[in-house]
Short mmCIF file of C-alpha atoms in Angstrom, two decimals:
data_model
loop_
_atom_site.label_atom_id
_atom_site.label_comp_id
_atom_site.label_asym_id
_atom_site.label_seq_id
_atom_site.Cartn_x
_atom_site.Cartn_y
_atom_site.Cartn_z
CA MET A 1 73.99 69.95 263.63
CA GLY A 2 72.99 66.63 265.20
CA THR A 3 74.51 64.72 268.11
CA LEU A 4 78.13 64.15 269.12
CA LEU A 5 79.58 61.52 271.46
CA VAL A 6 83.19 61.60 272.66
CA LYS A 7 83.83 58.53 274.78
CA ASN A 8 86.47 56.62 276.73
CA ILE A 9 88.22 59.76 277.92
CA HIS A 10 91.13 59.01 280.28
CA THR A 11 90.59 62.25 282.24
CA LEU A 12 87.86 64.83 281.65
CA VAL A 13 88.76 68.19 283.20
CA THR A 14 85.30 69.75 283.51
CA MET A 15 86.06 73.11 285.18
CA ASN A 16 82.47 72.86 286.43
CA GLY A 17 81.34 74.28 289.76
CA ALA A 18 82.86 71.36 291.65
CA ARG A 19 85.99 71.34 289.43
CA GLU A 20 85.42 67.63 288.80
CA GLU A 21 88.04 65.57 287.00
CA LEU A 22 86.32 62.43 285.72
CA ARG A 23 88.03 59.19 284.70
CA GLY A 24 86.74 56.91 281.93
CA ALA A 25 84.33 59.66 280.96
CA ALA A 26 82.30 60.75 277.96
CA ILE A 27 80.65 63.88 276.56
CA PHE A 28 77.33 63.87 274.73
CA ALA A 29 76.36 67.05 272.85
CA ARG A 30 73.43 68.04 270.70
CA ASP A 31 73.40 70.89 268.17
CA GLY A 32 76.64 72.36 269.51
CA VAL A 33 75.63 72.27 273.19
CA VAL A 34 76.76 69.80 275.86
CA GLU A 35 73.82 67.71 277.02
CA GLN A 36 75.43 65.11 279.28
CA ILE A 37 78.80 64.23 280.82
CA GLY A 38 79.69 61.24 282.94
CA ALA A 39 81.03 57.71 282.85
CA THR A 40 81.10 56.33 279.32
CA ALA A 41 78.83 53.40 280.30
CA THR A 42 76.11 55.77 281.56
CA LEU A 43 75.82 57.96 278.44
CA PRO A 44 74.12 57.17 275.11
CA ALA A 45 75.98 54.42 273.26
CA THR A 46 75.90 56.16 269.89
CA ALA A 47 75.39 59.50 268.15
CA ASP A 48 75.52 61.04 264.68
CA GLU A 49 79.25 61.52 265.20
CA VAL A 50 81.30 59.35 267.56
CA LEU A 51 84.93 59.80 268.63
CA ASP A 52 86.44 56.98 270.72
CA LEU A 53 89.55 58.25 272.52
CA HIS A 54 90.48 54.73 273.72
CA GLY A 55 91.27 55.87 277.25
CA ASN A 56 94.50 57.72 276.49
CA HIS A 57 93.46 61.37 276.15
CA VAL A 58 92.91 64.20 278.59
CA VAL A 59 90.04 66.49 277.60
CA LEU A 60 89.48 70.02 278.87
CA PRO A 61 87.44 73.09 277.93
CA GLY A 62 88.70 75.05 274.95
CA LEU A 63 91.10 77.83 275.90
CA VAL A 64 89.98 81.47 275.80
CA ASN A 65 92.34 84.16 274.48
CA THR A 66 91.44 87.59 275.85
CA HIS A 67 93.95 89.82 274.03
CA HIS A 68 95.68 89.65 270.66
CA HIS A 69 96.59 91.66 267.54
CA PHE A 70 96.19 89.23 264.65
CA TYR A 71 97.60 91.58 262.00
CA GLN A 72 100.98 91.58 263.74
CA THR A 73 101.52 88.01 262.52
CA LEU A 74 102.91 89.70 259.40
CA THR A 75 105.66 91.46 261.36
CA ARG A 76 107.11 88.82 263.66
CA ALA A 77 110.83 88.86 264.49
CA ILE A 78 111.50 92.19 262.71
CA PRO A 79 115.23 92.74 263.43
CA ALA A 80 114.93 96.44 264.28
CA ALA A 81 112.18 95.74 266.84
CA GLN A 82 113.59 92.65 268.52
CA ASP A 83 115.26 94.40 271.45
CA CYS A 84 112.93 97.37 272.08
CA ASP A 85 110.69 98.35 274.95
CA LEU A 86 107.03 99.13 274.30
CA PHE A 87 107.20 102.71 273.01
CA GLN A 88 110.34 102.17 270.92
CA TRP A 89 108.85 98.93 269.55
CA LEU A 90 105.67 100.74 268.48
CA LYS A 91 107.52 103.61 266.85
CA THR A 92 109.67 101.14 264.92
CA LEU A 93 106.68 99.22 263.60
CA TYR A 94 104.11 101.98 262.95
CA PRO A 95 105.63 102.85 259.53
CA ILE A 96 105.51 99.20 258.45
CA TRP A 97 101.94 98.74 259.68
CA SER A 98 100.88 101.82 257.71
CA ARG A 99 101.20 99.66 254.57
CA LEU A 100 98.70 97.05 255.80
CA THR A 101 95.93 96.13 253.34
CA ALA A 102 92.58 94.36 253.56
CA GLU A 103 94.16 91.23 252.14
CA GLY A 104 96.78 91.37 254.87
CA VAL A 105 94.11 91.72 257.54
CA TYR A 106 92.24 88.67 256.21
CA VAL A 107 95.25 86.39 255.79
CA SER A 108 96.95 87.36 259.05
CA ALA A 109 93.70 86.82 260.95
CA GLN A 110 93.36 83.33 259.52
CA MET A 111 97.00 82.51 260.27
CA ALA A 112 96.69 83.70 263.88
CA ALA A 113 93.40 81.85 264.31
CA ALA A 114 94.94 78.68 262.85
CA GLU A 115 97.82 78.80 265.35
CA LEU A 116 95.42 79.38 268.21
CA MET A 117 93.12 76.55 267.19
CA LEU A 118 95.95 74.06 266.68
CA SER A 119 97.26 74.82 270.18
CA GLY A 120 93.90 74.58 271.94
CA CYS A 121 92.15 77.92 271.73
CA THR A 122 88.44 77.78 270.87
CA THR A 123 87.48 81.41 271.62
CA SER A 124 89.57 84.52 270.97
CA SER A 125 89.25 88.25 271.06
CA ASP A 126 91.33 90.42 268.77
CA HIS A 127 92.16 94.12 269.00
CA LEU A 128 92.53 95.71 265.56
CA TYR A 129 93.22 99.41 266.12
CA LEU A 130 94.62 100.75 262.84
CA PHE A 131 92.88 100.91 259.47
CA PRO A 132 95.19 102.23 256.76
CA ASN A 133 94.46 101.87 253.05
CA ASP A 134 91.42 99.61 252.46
CA CYS A 135 91.41 97.82 255.84
CA THR A 136 88.21 97.24 257.80
CA LEU A 137 87.28 95.11 260.78
CA ASP A 138 84.84 93.31 258.49
CA ASP A 139 87.82 91.67 256.76
CA GLU A 140 88.97 90.17 260.03
CA ILE A 141 85.49 89.04 261.09
CA ARG A 142 85.00 87.32 257.74
CA ALA A 143 88.38 85.59 257.98
CA VAL A 144 87.73 84.22 261.46
CA ARG A 145 84.18 83.19 260.58
CA ASP A 146 85.54 81.27 257.59
CA ILE A 147 88.04 79.33 259.73
CA GLY A 148 85.55 78.56 262.51
CA LEU A 149 86.94 80.17 265.68
CA ARG A 150 84.52 81.66 268.24
CA PHE A 151 85.37 85.36 268.03
CA HIS A 152 85.16 88.65 269.93
CA ALA A 153 86.16 91.34 267.41
CA CYS A 154 87.40 94.55 269.03
CA ARG A 155 86.95 97.72 266.97
CA GLY A 156 90.11 99.50 267.98
CA SER A 157 91.05 103.06 267.12
CA MET A 158 93.70 105.75 267.40
CA SER A 159 92.76 109.43 267.20
CA VAL A 160 95.62 111.36 268.86
CA GLY A 161 98.75 111.52 266.71
CA GLU A 162 102.22 112.87 267.36
CA SER A 163 101.28 116.46 266.54
CA ALA A 164 98.68 116.37 269.33
CA GLY A 165 100.96 114.74 271.89
CA GLY A 166 100.18 111.10 271.12
CA LEU A 167 102.55 108.30 270.17
CA PRO A 168 101.34 107.16 266.71
CA PRO A 169 102.17 109.09 263.53
CA ASP A 170 99.42 111.43 262.36
CA ALA A 171 98.95 109.38 259.19
CA LEU A 172 97.62 106.44 261.23
CA VAL A 173 94.98 108.22 263.30
CA GLU A 174 91.29 108.52 262.44
CA ASN A 175 88.64 111.17 262.89
CA GLU A 176 86.69 110.48 266.07
CA ALA A 177 83.26 111.01 264.55
CA ALA A 178 84.14 108.51 261.82
CA ILE A 179 85.34 106.03 264.44
CA LEU A 180 82.05 106.22 266.30
CA ARG A 181 79.98 105.91 263.11
CA ASP A 182 81.91 102.81 262.06
CA SER A 183 81.62 101.37 265.56
CA GLN A 184 77.83 101.75 265.39
CA ARG A 185 77.76 100.11 261.95
CA LEU A 186 79.87 97.14 263.06
CA ILE A 187 77.64 96.52 266.06
CA GLU A 188 74.56 96.54 263.84
CA ASP A 189 76.16 94.34 261.17
CA HIS A 190 78.04 91.75 263.22
CA HIS A 191 77.33 91.73 266.96
CA ASP A 192 75.36 88.74 268.25
CA PRO A 193 74.65 88.93 271.99
CA ALA A 194 72.77 85.62 272.08
CA ARG A 195 73.95 82.66 274.13
CA TYR A 196 76.36 80.44 272.15
CA SER A 197 77.00 83.22 269.62
CA MET A 198 80.08 82.85 267.42
CA THR A 199 80.69 86.58 266.83
CA ARG A 200 80.52 89.53 269.19
CA VAL A 201 81.83 93.07 268.84
CA SER A 202 83.59 95.18 271.47
CA LEU A 203 84.71 98.81 271.29
CA ALA A 204 88.40 99.29 271.94
CA PRO A 205 90.11 102.71 271.69
CA CYS A 206 93.74 101.67 271.66
CA SER A 207 95.48 103.25 274.66
CA PRO A 208 95.78 106.39 276.80
CA PHE A 209 98.64 107.58 274.57
CA SER A 210 96.69 107.30 271.30
CA VAL A 211 93.10 108.43 271.93
CA SER A 212 91.32 111.32 273.63
CA ARG A 213 89.25 111.32 276.79
CA ASP A 214 86.22 112.24 274.70
CA LEU A 215 86.59 109.16 272.52
CA MET A 216 86.90 106.97 275.61
CA ARG A 217 83.71 108.44 277.07
CA GLU A 218 81.75 108.36 273.81
CA SER A 219 82.82 104.78 273.10
CA ALA A 220 81.66 103.73 276.56
CA SER A 221 78.27 105.38 276.04
CA LEU A 222 77.86 103.74 272.64
CA ALA A 223 78.80 100.28 273.89
CA ARG A 224 76.46 100.49 276.86
CA ALA A 225 73.55 101.34 274.59
CA HIS A 226 73.77 97.83 273.08
CA PRO A 227 73.38 94.53 274.97
CA GLY A 228 76.56 92.52 275.29
CA VAL A 229 78.92 95.06 273.71
CA ARG A 230 81.99 95.31 275.92
CA LEU A 231 84.90 97.73 276.28
CA HIS A 232 88.59 96.94 275.88
CA THR A 233 91.87 98.88 275.86
CA HIS A 234 95.53 98.75 276.94
CA LEU A 235 96.34 100.06 280.41
CA ALA A 236 99.40 100.46 282.66
CA GLU A 237 101.50 98.30 280.36
CA ASN A 238 104.88 99.61 281.48
CA LYS A 239 106.44 102.48 283.43
CA SER A 240 106.45 104.79 280.39
CA ASP A 241 102.72 104.20 280.04
CA VAL A 242 102.21 105.22 283.68
CA ALA A 243 104.43 108.29 283.25
CA TYR A 244 102.42 109.38 280.21
CA SER A 245 99.14 109.17 282.16
CA LEU A 246 100.56 111.15 285.06
CA GLU A 247 101.99 113.85 282.80
CA ARG A 248 99.07 114.07 280.36
CA PHE A 249 96.10 113.57 282.69
CA GLY A 250 97.50 114.06 286.19
CA LEU A 251 96.13 110.61 287.07
CA THR A 252 97.41 107.09 287.50
CA PRO A 253 96.18 104.73 284.77
CA GLY A 254 93.56 103.17 287.04
CA ASP A 255 92.21 106.55 288.13
CA TYR A 256 92.24 107.73 284.51
CA ALA A 257 90.19 104.70 283.49
CA GLU A 258 87.65 105.47 286.21
CA SER A 259 87.50 109.16 285.19
CA VAL A 260 86.34 108.25 281.67
CA GLY A 261 83.88 105.55 282.75
CA TRP A 262 86.12 102.58 281.98
CA VAL A 263 85.57 100.48 285.09
CA GLY A 264 82.85 97.91 285.54
CA ALA A 265 81.93 94.33 284.72
CA ASP A 266 81.67 95.18 280.99
CA VAL A 267 85.30 96.39 280.74
CA TRP A 268 88.59 94.56 280.47
CA HIS A 269 92.07 96.06 280.20
CA ALA A 270 95.13 94.44 278.64
CA HIS A 271 98.38 94.03 280.60
CA CYS A 272 97.99 96.15 283.79
CA VAL A 273 101.60 95.29 284.59
CA GLN A 274 102.10 98.51 286.54
CA LEU A 275 98.61 98.79 288.07
CA SER A 276 98.70 100.34 291.56
CA ASP A 277 97.36 98.60 294.65
CA ASP A 278 94.55 101.16 294.89
CA SER A 279 93.57 100.45 291.30
CA ILE A 280 93.68 96.70 291.87
CA ALA A 281 91.23 97.16 294.73
CA LYS A 282 89.07 99.39 292.49
CA PHE A 283 89.02 96.78 289.73
CA GLY A 284 88.08 94.09 292.25
CA ARG A 285 85.19 96.15 293.65
CA THR A 286 83.82 96.96 290.21
CA GLY A 287 84.46 93.63 288.46
CA THR A 288 86.78 95.26 285.90
CA GLY A 289 88.71 92.57 284.03
CA VAL A 290 92.37 92.14 283.11
CA ALA A 291 93.97 90.29 280.19
CA HIS A 292 97.30 88.99 281.48
CA CYS A 293 99.90 88.60 278.71
CA PRO A 294 103.00 87.18 280.42
CA CYS A 295 105.15 86.32 277.39
CA SER A 296 104.65 89.70 275.73
CA ASN A 297 105.38 91.46 279.01
CA MET A 298 108.64 89.53 279.27
CA ARG A 299 109.52 90.08 275.59
CA LEU A 300 109.13 93.88 275.93
CA ALA A 301 110.63 93.96 279.46
CA SER A 302 107.48 95.61 280.78
CA GLY A 303 107.60 93.82 284.13
CA ILE A 304 105.63 91.14 285.96
CA ALA A 305 101.93 91.86 286.39
CA PRO A 306 100.75 91.46 290.02
CA ILE A 307 98.31 88.69 289.14
CA LYS A 308 98.26 87.08 292.57
CA LYS A 309 97.25 90.41 294.12
CA MET A 310 94.54 90.81 291.50
CA LEU A 311 93.10 87.37 292.12
CA CYS A 312 93.13 87.93 295.88
CA ALA A 313 91.23 91.20 295.26
CA ARG A 314 88.66 89.29 293.12
CA VAL A 315 89.71 90.96 289.87
CA PRO A 316 88.52 88.90 286.86
CA VAL A 317 91.71 87.74 285.11
CA GLY A 318 92.12 85.91 281.80
CA LEU A 319 95.13 85.20 279.61
CA GLY A 320 96.16 86.72 276.30
CA VAL A 321 98.93 85.87 273.85
CA ASP A 322 99.08 89.54 272.72
CA GLY A 323 100.33 90.65 269.33
CA ALA A 324 102.27 88.11 267.34
CA ALA A 325 105.03 90.71 266.92
CA SER A 326 105.54 91.19 270.64
CA ASN A 327 105.49 87.57 271.80
CA ASP A 328 106.22 86.22 269.04
CA ALA A 329 104.30 82.96 269.53
CA THR A 330 100.56 82.32 269.45
CA ASN A 331 99.96 79.55 271.97
CA LEU A 332 97.67 80.17 274.93
CA LEU A 333 98.71 77.05 276.84
CA HIS A 334 102.26 78.39 276.82
CA GLU A 335 100.86 81.60 278.34
CA ALA A 336 99.29 79.54 281.13
CA ARG A 337 102.68 77.94 281.81
CA ALA A 338 104.41 81.33 281.81
CA ALA A 339 101.72 82.83 284.06
CA CYS A 340 102.17 80.02 286.55
CA PHE A 341 105.93 80.35 286.69
CA LEU A 342 105.99 84.17 286.71
CA ALA A 343 103.55 84.27 289.63
CA ARG A 344 105.94 82.04 291.55
CA VAL A 345 108.95 84.18 290.64
CA ALA A 346 107.17 87.41 291.59
CA ALA A 347 106.18 86.04 295.00
CA GLN A 348 109.34 83.96 295.44
CA ASP A 349 106.88 81.28 296.50
CA ALA A 350 106.56 78.00 294.59
CA SER A 351 102.95 77.66 295.73
CA ALA A 352 101.86 81.12 294.54
CA MET A 353 100.03 79.63 291.54
CA THR A 354 99.27 75.97 290.90
CA ALA A 355 99.03 74.35 287.49
CA ARG A 356 95.27 73.98 287.90
CA GLU A 357 94.90 77.65 288.81
CA ALA A 358 96.78 78.54 285.61
CA LEU A 359 94.41 76.33 283.58
CA GLU A 360 91.48 78.06 285.22
CA LEU A 361 92.80 81.44 284.06
CA ALA A 362 92.99 80.06 280.51
CA THR A 363 89.41 78.76 280.55
CA LEU A 364 86.92 80.08 283.09
CA GLY A 365 88.98 83.19 283.73
CA GLY A 366 88.95 84.14 280.06
CA ALA A 367 85.24 83.39 279.78
CA ARG A 368 84.47 85.72 282.67
CA VAL A 369 86.66 88.49 281.26
CA LEU A 370 84.80 88.28 277.93
CA GLY A 371 81.43 88.26 279.68
CA ARG A 372 80.53 84.69 278.66
CA ASP A 373 78.66 82.18 280.80
CA ASP A 374 78.41 79.61 278.00
CA ILE A 375 82.09 78.69 277.56
CA GLY A 376 85.05 77.86 279.80
CA SER A 377 83.70 74.63 281.31
CA ILE A 378 82.33 71.28 280.15
CA ALA A 379 78.90 70.85 281.68
CA PRO A 380 75.29 70.43 280.53
CA GLY A 381 74.08 73.63 278.89
CA MET A 382 77.56 74.84 277.95
CA SER A 383 78.89 75.25 274.41
CA ALA A 384 80.50 72.10 273.03
CA ASP A 385 83.96 73.72 272.93
CA PHE A 386 86.64 71.29 274.11
CA ILE A 387 90.12 70.02 273.24
CA THR A 388 92.05 66.77 273.67
CA PHE A 389 95.68 65.84 274.24
CA ASP A 390 97.04 62.35 273.62
CA LEU A 391 98.85 61.21 276.75
CA ASP A 392 101.06 58.82 274.78
CA ARG A 393 103.24 61.60 273.42
CA PRO A 394 106.87 62.16 274.49
CA ALA A 395 106.06 65.38 276.35
CA PHE A 396 103.90 63.46 278.85
CA ALA A 397 106.14 60.41 279.28
CA GLY A 398 106.67 59.91 283.01
CA ALA A 399 103.91 62.38 283.90
CA GLN A 400 101.08 59.90 284.48
CA HIS A 401 101.07 60.77 288.19
CA ASP A 402 99.07 63.94 287.41
CA VAL A 403 98.11 64.36 283.78
CA VAL A 404 96.17 67.57 284.47
CA ALA A 405 99.15 69.39 285.98
CA ALA A 406 101.27 67.99 283.16
CA LEU A 407 99.34 70.13 280.67
CA VAL A 408 100.97 73.19 282.24
CA LEU A 409 104.19 71.88 283.74
CA CYS A 410 105.21 69.89 280.66
CA GLN A 411 105.34 71.20 277.10
CA ALA A 412 102.01 70.56 275.37
CA ASP A 413 102.39 72.22 271.99
CA ALA A 414 99.41 71.07 269.96
CA VAL A 415 96.02 69.44 270.42
CA ASP A 416 94.99 66.17 268.83
CA PHE A 417 91.31 67.08 268.51
CA SER A 418 89.37 70.31 268.94
CA PHE A 419 85.65 70.94 268.79
CA ILE A 420 84.13 74.41 268.54
CA ASN A 421 80.36 74.71 268.77
CA GLY A 422 80.25 70.94 268.33
CA ARG A 423 82.21 71.04 265.06
CA ARG A 424 85.47 69.09 264.73
CA VAL A 425 87.97 71.77 263.67
CA VAL A 426 91.15 69.84 264.51
CA ASP A 427 91.26 66.13 263.66
CA HIS A 428 94.32 64.06 264.62
CA GLY A 429 96.31 67.30 264.84
CA ARG A 430 95.18 68.55 261.43
CA LEU A 431 93.17 71.72 260.94
CA THR A 432 90.02 70.82 259.00
CA THR A 433 88.73 74.26 258.03
CA VAL A 434 91.55 75.71 255.94
CA GLU A 435 94.39 74.51 253.74
CA LEU A 436 97.31 75.23 256.07
CA PRO A 437 100.27 75.04 253.61
CA ARG A 438 98.55 77.55 251.32
CA LEU A 439 97.84 79.83 254.29
CA VAL A 440 101.47 79.73 255.43
CA GLU A 441 102.62 80.54 251.90
CA GLU A 442 100.21 83.47 251.63
CA THR A 443 101.27 84.78 255.03
CA ASN A 444 104.95 84.69 254.09
CA ARG A 445 104.26 86.41 250.76
CA LEU A 446 102.30 89.25 252.38
CA ALA A 447 104.76 89.62 255.25
CA GLY A 448 107.63 90.04 252.80
CA LYS A 449 105.67 92.55 250.75
CA LEU A 450 104.63 94.56 253.83
CA VAL A 451 108.14 94.85 255.25
CA ALA A 452 109.79 95.54 251.88
CA GLY A 453 107.39 98.41 251.27
#
């Protein structure tokens, strides 16, 4: 891959151990890995690829998205689902999603990845949990590999339909033995546990109201038989979710998760809006992670997740944009802004979360939740995943007093440059790895076809 030099950085937000913010800085990387950072004058003067930022950009680690449903990009702003809570929203959309095809999986994954990359995300997980018609997780992995995003593919599943007391229609559930066989195959075919890997696989039975206890336990056993394979699901998303767990299992969501082996440093749960104090303490003791999705939680009126309590209890917390049909945006920096403000509203304390703490959730927090020690900061030995914002844009006018806080407190919509694994994937605001107008056209065509039936 060769060497890369990015120089004359106004402010370099390292997120390293000392949380250094360097002025007039530079980054030197070799073969996709950061080799040196420091003052521009102290680093090599040239490289195979050189980007001179002329002292007017802030650079920070690429953002890490810990929860999403890429396929839902095809069903954004559906009128019948715009004003629903979680369960009603799902029941409205299940029939539409049952018409999803492999082509839809591929195109929607690229569209979601494109939005994430243009707004600063360099690593994302995705939770694909339904496989009607000819859909496979391979389609999504191939799509994301083609566009160049670092990816954690979650093999989701649903096995308990309405006739067995679950929420999804019977036509959308799978046989559990088939789920486990496919999970094994996907791990063997695609999972790369090595440092700096671009593709990893996690096992992700969808939710307590759509899978059995046996599938949860068997999935955990299968994942733990392979290095670096993690576990992911939805948990305690709203009050109806809690009520279902109490009625069905006689346990709170956190206790249910523990009963099936779903606590530990290799597990992360999405939402946890209604997680009890006891469960928060349990997650903190065991290192069980949480993907906080503030905009989706507001959109579906699920509540405000007790993130400050979680952080105080040492729960690993990252951010997620969640499904593009329940947000309906795909911008992780906006999630950091929402997380910051919601934490303040929940505590009625304007100091409950600072802008820098919100940025840490979006970078190092996400890296920890995904089990990565090679992303989330800019330091020697870390992946060359970083993004830049031009400070001479209208959104930052008058914010020169603290350009780092401005990334959260102001409205930073799109990056100017993005590097993933040392590769320039966004150049002067333009995505370099896919033809964006064609992708938008294909997305609109497939979305219309899916909804029309």
